[in-house]
Amino acid sequence: MTEAWIDDVLAYSGIAAVDLYLGATQLRHNDPANIDYPGEFKFGGGHVIEKLIRGEELQLFALSYGTDEYPLKELRTKFTIDDLNQATMVNPRNCYQNYNVAVNTSNKTIYTYLGKLKPNMGNMTYSSAGQLSPLLNDPVYRTIGIGSSVWLAGAQGHVYSEGTQHTSAVVRTANQVPAEGAGTLALTGNMKEMDGDFVRGVSFKGYGVSIALGVGIPIPILDEDILLKTTVRDRDIRAQVIDYSIDYPMETGKVLATVNYETLKSGIVNILGRDIETASLSSYSMALKIAEILKAQIRDGNFLLNKPYQPLPPNQSMKAMKAGK
Amino acid sequence: METRKLLLTFVKNVVERPIVYNLVKEFDLVINIYRASISEEEEGYMVLDITGPTKMIDAGINFIVSQGVTIDNAQKSFRWDESVCTSCSNCLTHCPVNALHIEDRKTMKIVFDQNICIDCMGCIPNCPFGACGSIFQD
């Protein structure tokens, strides 16, 4: 296959002859994107992946130039996940260890991957499970490393690499909890074992499509230090409030304020003398559910913990792409 | 005095009848219309509150039904699908009356109170998961 679309979403075909990569943020063919701003982005790669895992039927349309051993030049067919030999999720960035909090100080509405931000700091959004977020419970990666088993949307997957943008050399507060975006994980797992309730296509008006995944990572309590760090509470985790109307797009590095997750989850945060309503993009209630499922699986002997074969890079910084001339 | 929330569905041949006018004039009811629409097929919807003595509300409702209008008093046009909602909470700052809200900040689970909802539809484009919808929209 040289070109292929699944449910009209373009897949990458520059690999082995009949293998495809489907990207979660790929738009559907002919999606007007932000031409009529703000676009709706109703359907894309994330939605196709959710349908696949739910066992729904999908349409494959593929083109090829034809060779002596692969003569077929065009294929249009329907399939489900059961018709595939392998369906593997390969996800290069998950479980961001802390993340910034978004506001908009400008006088017009903006649309971001942290949702719609009302003008004049009319709302504030964040995305982390805080005290239940895996890497915030193992802040210097003592047990979570490359090769660690993870609960990935119901499948037993594993960490295959540090995630993209993994940045371990950051400002840390008490107990080495990062005070800004820090480590990330690259995860993989068998989609045939996944549960569609934990793999959800999402649409962000004015921004695009993506996927929301349920992830749980067990942390073995091997000594007092590991135990102490898993007792982290929302009040101990601080995040940076960033102005997404100017400082984020212009990369000024300016931080408007810092807030802790206990305050964020209360629903109202006071910064710069103003009370601002808060909302989350990640689901704490789903995180609780996953923690219970994983706990039961471990107790029943259905999920075995293992030792990572390589640690995550402990002292790594991040750089932006070089600007064009 | 009481207030009842109604969703009225008008079939094609009753769309032009002055139903609301008569509710005010003949039954002395206070009307608050949240949303109304007529489709290309000339069928109509209206979401409204009616306030007045119970007896007059009942009489008004009998009148509406006698005109061939269907009443759904369990629903507004807005629909929240709990099975699709993940309780991310992004809707919260887009619901001006807190019909979508969190009762227990320990679990952070989203709940929806039909009685408070004013059918503004502010949540619909702000739900990344598509859990919010309305009979007025596709």
Coordinates of N, CA, C and O in Angstrom, one line a residue, chain A residues 129-201:
Chain A
A129 N -4.1 13.9 36.8 CA -4.8 13.3 37.9 C -4.2 13.7 39.2 O -4.6 13.2 40.3
G130 N -3.1 14.6 39.2 CA -2.5 15.0 40.4 C -2.0 13.9 41.3 O -1.2 13.1 40.9
Q131 N -2.6 13.7 42.5 CA -2.1 12.8 43.5 C -2.2 11.3 43.0 O -1.6 10.4 43.6
L132 N -3.0 11.1 41.9 CA -3.1 9.7 41.4 C -2.3 9.5 40.1 O -2.2 8.4 39.5
S133 N -1.6 10.6 39.7 CA -0.8 10.5 38.4 C 0.5 9.7 38.7 O 1.2 9.9 39.6
P134 N 0.7 8.6 37.9 CA 1.8 7.7 38.2 C 3.1 8.3 38.5 O 3.8 8.1 39.5
L135 N 3.6 9.2 37.5 CA 4.9 9.7 37.7 C 5.0 10.7 38.8 O 6.2 11.0 39.3
L136 N 3.9 11.2 39.3 CA 4.0 12.1 40.5 C 4.1 11.3 41.8 O 4.4 11.8 42.9
N137 N 3.9 10.0 41.7 CA 4.0 9.1 42.8 C 5.4 8.4 42.8 O 5.7 7.7 43.8
D138 N 6.1 8.6 41.7 CA 7.5 8.0 41.6 C 8.3 9.1 41.0 O 8.8 9.0 39.8
P139 N 8.5 10.2 41.7 CA 9.0 11.5 41.0 C 10.4 11.4 40.4 O 10.6 12.1 39.5
V140 N 11.2 10.5 41.0 CA 12.6 10.4 40.3 C 12.8 9.0 39.7 O 13.9 8.6 39.5
Y141 N 11.6 8.4 39.3 CA 11.7 7.2 38.5 C 12.5 6.0 39.1 O 13.3 5.4 38.5
R142 N 12.2 5.8 40.4 CA 12.9 4.7 41.0 C 12.4 3.3 40.7 O 13.1 2.3 40.6
T143 N 11.0 3.3 40.4 CA 10.5 2.0 40.0 C 9.9 1.9 38.6 O 9.8 0.9 38.0
I144 N 9.5 3.1 38.1 CA 9.0 3.1 36.7 C 10.2 3.4 35.8 O 10.8 4.4 35.9
G145 N 10.4 2.5 34.8 CA 11.5 2.7 33.9 C 11.2 1.9 32.6 O 10.0 1.5 32.4
I146 N 12.2 1.8 31.7 CA 11.9 1.2 30.4 C 11.7 -0.3 30.7 O 12.6 -1.0 31.3
G147 N 10.6 -0.9 30.2 CA 10.3 -2.3 30.4 C 9.3 -2.5 31.5 O 8.7 -3.6 31.6
S148 N 8.9 -1.4 32.3 CA 7.9 -1.6 33.3 C 6.6 -2.0 32.7 O 6.1 -1.4 31.7
S149 N 5.9 -2.9 33.4 CA 4.5 -3.3 33.0 C 3.6 -2.1 33.4 O 3.7 -1.6 34.5
V150 N 2.6 -1.8 32.5 CA 1.6 -0.8 32.8 C 0.2 -1.4 32.4 O 0.1 -2.2 31.5
W151 N -0.8 -0.9 33.1 CA -2.2 -1.1 32.7 C -2.5 -0.1 31.6 O -2.6 1.1 32.0
L152 N -2.7 -0.5 30.4 CA -2.9 0.4 29.3 C -4.3 0.1 28.7 O -4.5 -0.8 27.9
A153 N -5.3 0.9 29.2 CA -6.7 0.8 28.7 C -7.2 -0.7 28.8 O -8.0 -1.1 28.0
G154 N -6.8 -1.4 29.8 CA -7.3 -2.8 30.0 C -6.3 -3.8 29.6 O -6.4 -5.0 30.0
A155 N -5.3 -3.5 28.7 CA -4.3 -4.4 28.3 C -3.1 -4.3 29.3 O -2.9 -3.3 29.9
Q156 N -2.3 -5.4 29.3 CA -1.1 -5.3 30.0 C 0.0 -4.9 29.0 O 0.5 -5.7 28.3
G157 N 0.3 -3.6 29.1 CA 1.4 -3.1 28.1 C 2.6 -2.8 28.9 O 2.8 -3.3 30.0
H158 N 3.5 -2.1 28.3 CA 4.7 -1.7 29.0 C 5.3 -0.4 28.5 O 5.0 0.1 27.4
V159 N 6.3 0.1 29.2 CA 7.0 1.3 28.9 C 8.1 0.9 27.9 O 8.9 0.1 28.2
Y160 N 8.1 1.4 26.6 CA 9.1 1.0 25.7 C 10.2 2.0 25.6 O 11.3 1.7 25.0
S161 N 10.0 3.2 26.1 CA 11.1 4.2 26.0 C 10.7 5.4 26.9 O 9.6 5.4 27.4
E162 N 11.6 6.3 27.2 CA 11.2 7.6 27.7 C 10.3 8.2 26.7 O 10.4 7.9 25.5
G163 N 9.3 9.0 27.1 CA 8.4 9.6 26.2 C 9.0 10.8 25.5 O 10.1 11.3 26.0
T164 N 8.4 11.2 24.4 CA 8.9 12.4 23.8 C 8.7 13.6 24.8 O 7.8 13.6 25.6
Q165 N 9.6 14.6 24.7 CA 9.7 15.7 25.6 C 10.0 15.4 27.0 O 9.8 16.2 27.9
H166 N 10.5 14.1 27.3 CA 10.8 13.8 28.7 C 11.9 14.7 29.2 O 13.0 14.9 28.6
T167 N 11.6 15.4 30.3 CA 12.5 16.4 30.8 C 12.6 16.2 32.3 O 11.7 16.6 33.1
S168 N 13.6 15.6 32.7 CA 13.8 15.2 34.1 C 14.5 16.3 34.9 O 14.3 16.4 36.1
A169 N 15.3 17.1 34.2 CA 16.0 18.2 34.9 C 15.2 19.4 35.0 O 15.2 20.4 34.2
V170 N 14.3 19.4 36.0 CA 13.4 20.5 36.2 C 13.4 21.0 37.7 O 14.0 20.3 38.5
V171 N 12.7 22.1 37.9 CA 12.6 22.6 39.3 C 11.7 21.6 40.1 O 10.6 21.2 39.6
R172 N 12.1 21.2 41.3 CA 11.4 20.3 42.1 C 11.1 20.9 43.5 O 12.0 21.6 44.0
T173 N 10.0 20.5 44.0 CA 9.7 21.0 45.4 C 9.9 19.9 46.4 O 10.7 19.0 46.1
A174 N 9.2 19.9 47.5 CA 9.4 18.9 48.6 C 9.3 17.5 48.0 O 8.4 17.3 47.1
N175 N 10.1 16.6 48.5 CA 10.1 15.2 48.0 C 10.3 15.0 46.5 O 9.9 14.1 45.9
Q176 N 11.0 16.0 45.9 CA 11.4 16.0 44.5 C 10.2 15.9 43.5 O 10.4 15.5 42.4
V177 N 9.1 16.4 43.9 CA 7.9 16.5 43.0 C 8.2 17.6 42.0 O 8.5 18.8 42.5
P178 N 8.1 17.4 40.7 CA 8.4 18.5 39.8 C 7.4 19.6 39.9 O 6.2 19.3 40.2
A179 N 7.8 20.8 39.7 CA 6.9 22.0 39.9 C 6.5 22.5 38.5 O 5.9 23.5 38.3
E180 N 6.8 21.7 37.5 CA 6.5 22.1 36.1 C 6.4 20.8 35.3 O 6.7 19.7 35.8
G181 N 6.0 20.8 34.0 CA 6.0 19.6 33.2 C 7.3 19.0 33.2 O 8.4 19.6 33.1
A182 N 7.4 17.6 33.3 CA 8.7 17.0 33.5 C 8.7 15.7 32.7 O 8.7 15.7 31.5
G183 N 8.8 14.5 33.4 CA 8.9 13.2 32.7 C 7.7 12.8 31.9 O 6.6 13.2 32.2
T184 N 8.0 12.0 30.8 CA 6.9 11.4 30.1 C 7.3 10.0 29.8 O 8.4 9.6 29.9
L185 N 6.3 9.2 29.4 CA 6.5 7.8 29.1 C 6.0 7.4 27.7 O 4.9 7.9 27.2
A186 N 6.7 6.6 27.0 CA 6.3 6.0 25.7 C 5.7 4.6 26.0 O 6.4 3.8 26.6
L187 N 4.5 4.4 25.7 CA 3.8 3.1 26.1 C 3.3 2.3 24.9 O 3.0 2.9 23.8
T188 N 3.3 1.0 25.0 CA 2.8 0.2 24.0 C 2.0 -1.0 24.6 O 2.2 -1.3 25.8
G189 N 1.0 -1.5 23.8 CA 0.1 -2.5 24.3 C -0.7 -3.1 23.2 O -0.8 -2.5 22.1
N190 N -1.2 -4.3 23.5 CA -2.0 -5.0 22.5 C -3.5 -4.5 22.5 O -4.2 -4.6 23.4
M191 N -3.9 -3.9 21.3 CA -5.2 -3.2 21.3 C -6.3 -4.3 21.3 O -7.4 -4.0 21.7
K192 N -6.0 -5.5 21.0 CA -7.0 -6.6 21.1 C -7.4 -6.9 22.5 O -8.5 -7.5 22.7
E193 N -6.6 -6.5 23.5 CA -6.9 -6.7 24.9 C -7.5 -5.5 25.5 O -7.8 -5.5 26.7
M194 N -7.6 -4.4 24.8 CA -8.1 -3.1 25.4 C -9.6 -3.0 25.5 O -10.3 -3.7 24.8
D195 N -10.0 -2.1 26.4 CA -11.4 -1.9 26.6 C -11.7 -0.5 26.1 O -11.1 0.5 26.5
G196 N -12.7 -0.4 25.1 CA -13.0 0.9 24.5 C -13.4 2.0 25.4 O -13.4 3.2 25.1
D197 N -13.9 1.7 26.6 CA -14.2 2.7 27.6 C -13.0 3.5 28.0 O -13.2 4.6 28.5
F198 N -11.8 3.0 27.8 CA -10.6 3.7 28.3 C -9.8 4.1 27.1 O -8.6 4.5 27.3
V199 N -10.3 4.1 25.9 CA -9.7 4.6 24.7 C -10.7 5.4 24.0 O -11.6 4.9 23.3
R200 N -10.6 6.7 24.1 CA -11.7 7.6 23.6 C -11.2 8.7 22.7 O -10.3 9.4 23.0
G201 N -11.8 8.7 21.5 CA -11.5 9.8 20.5 C -12.1 11.1 21.1 O -13.1 11.1 21.7

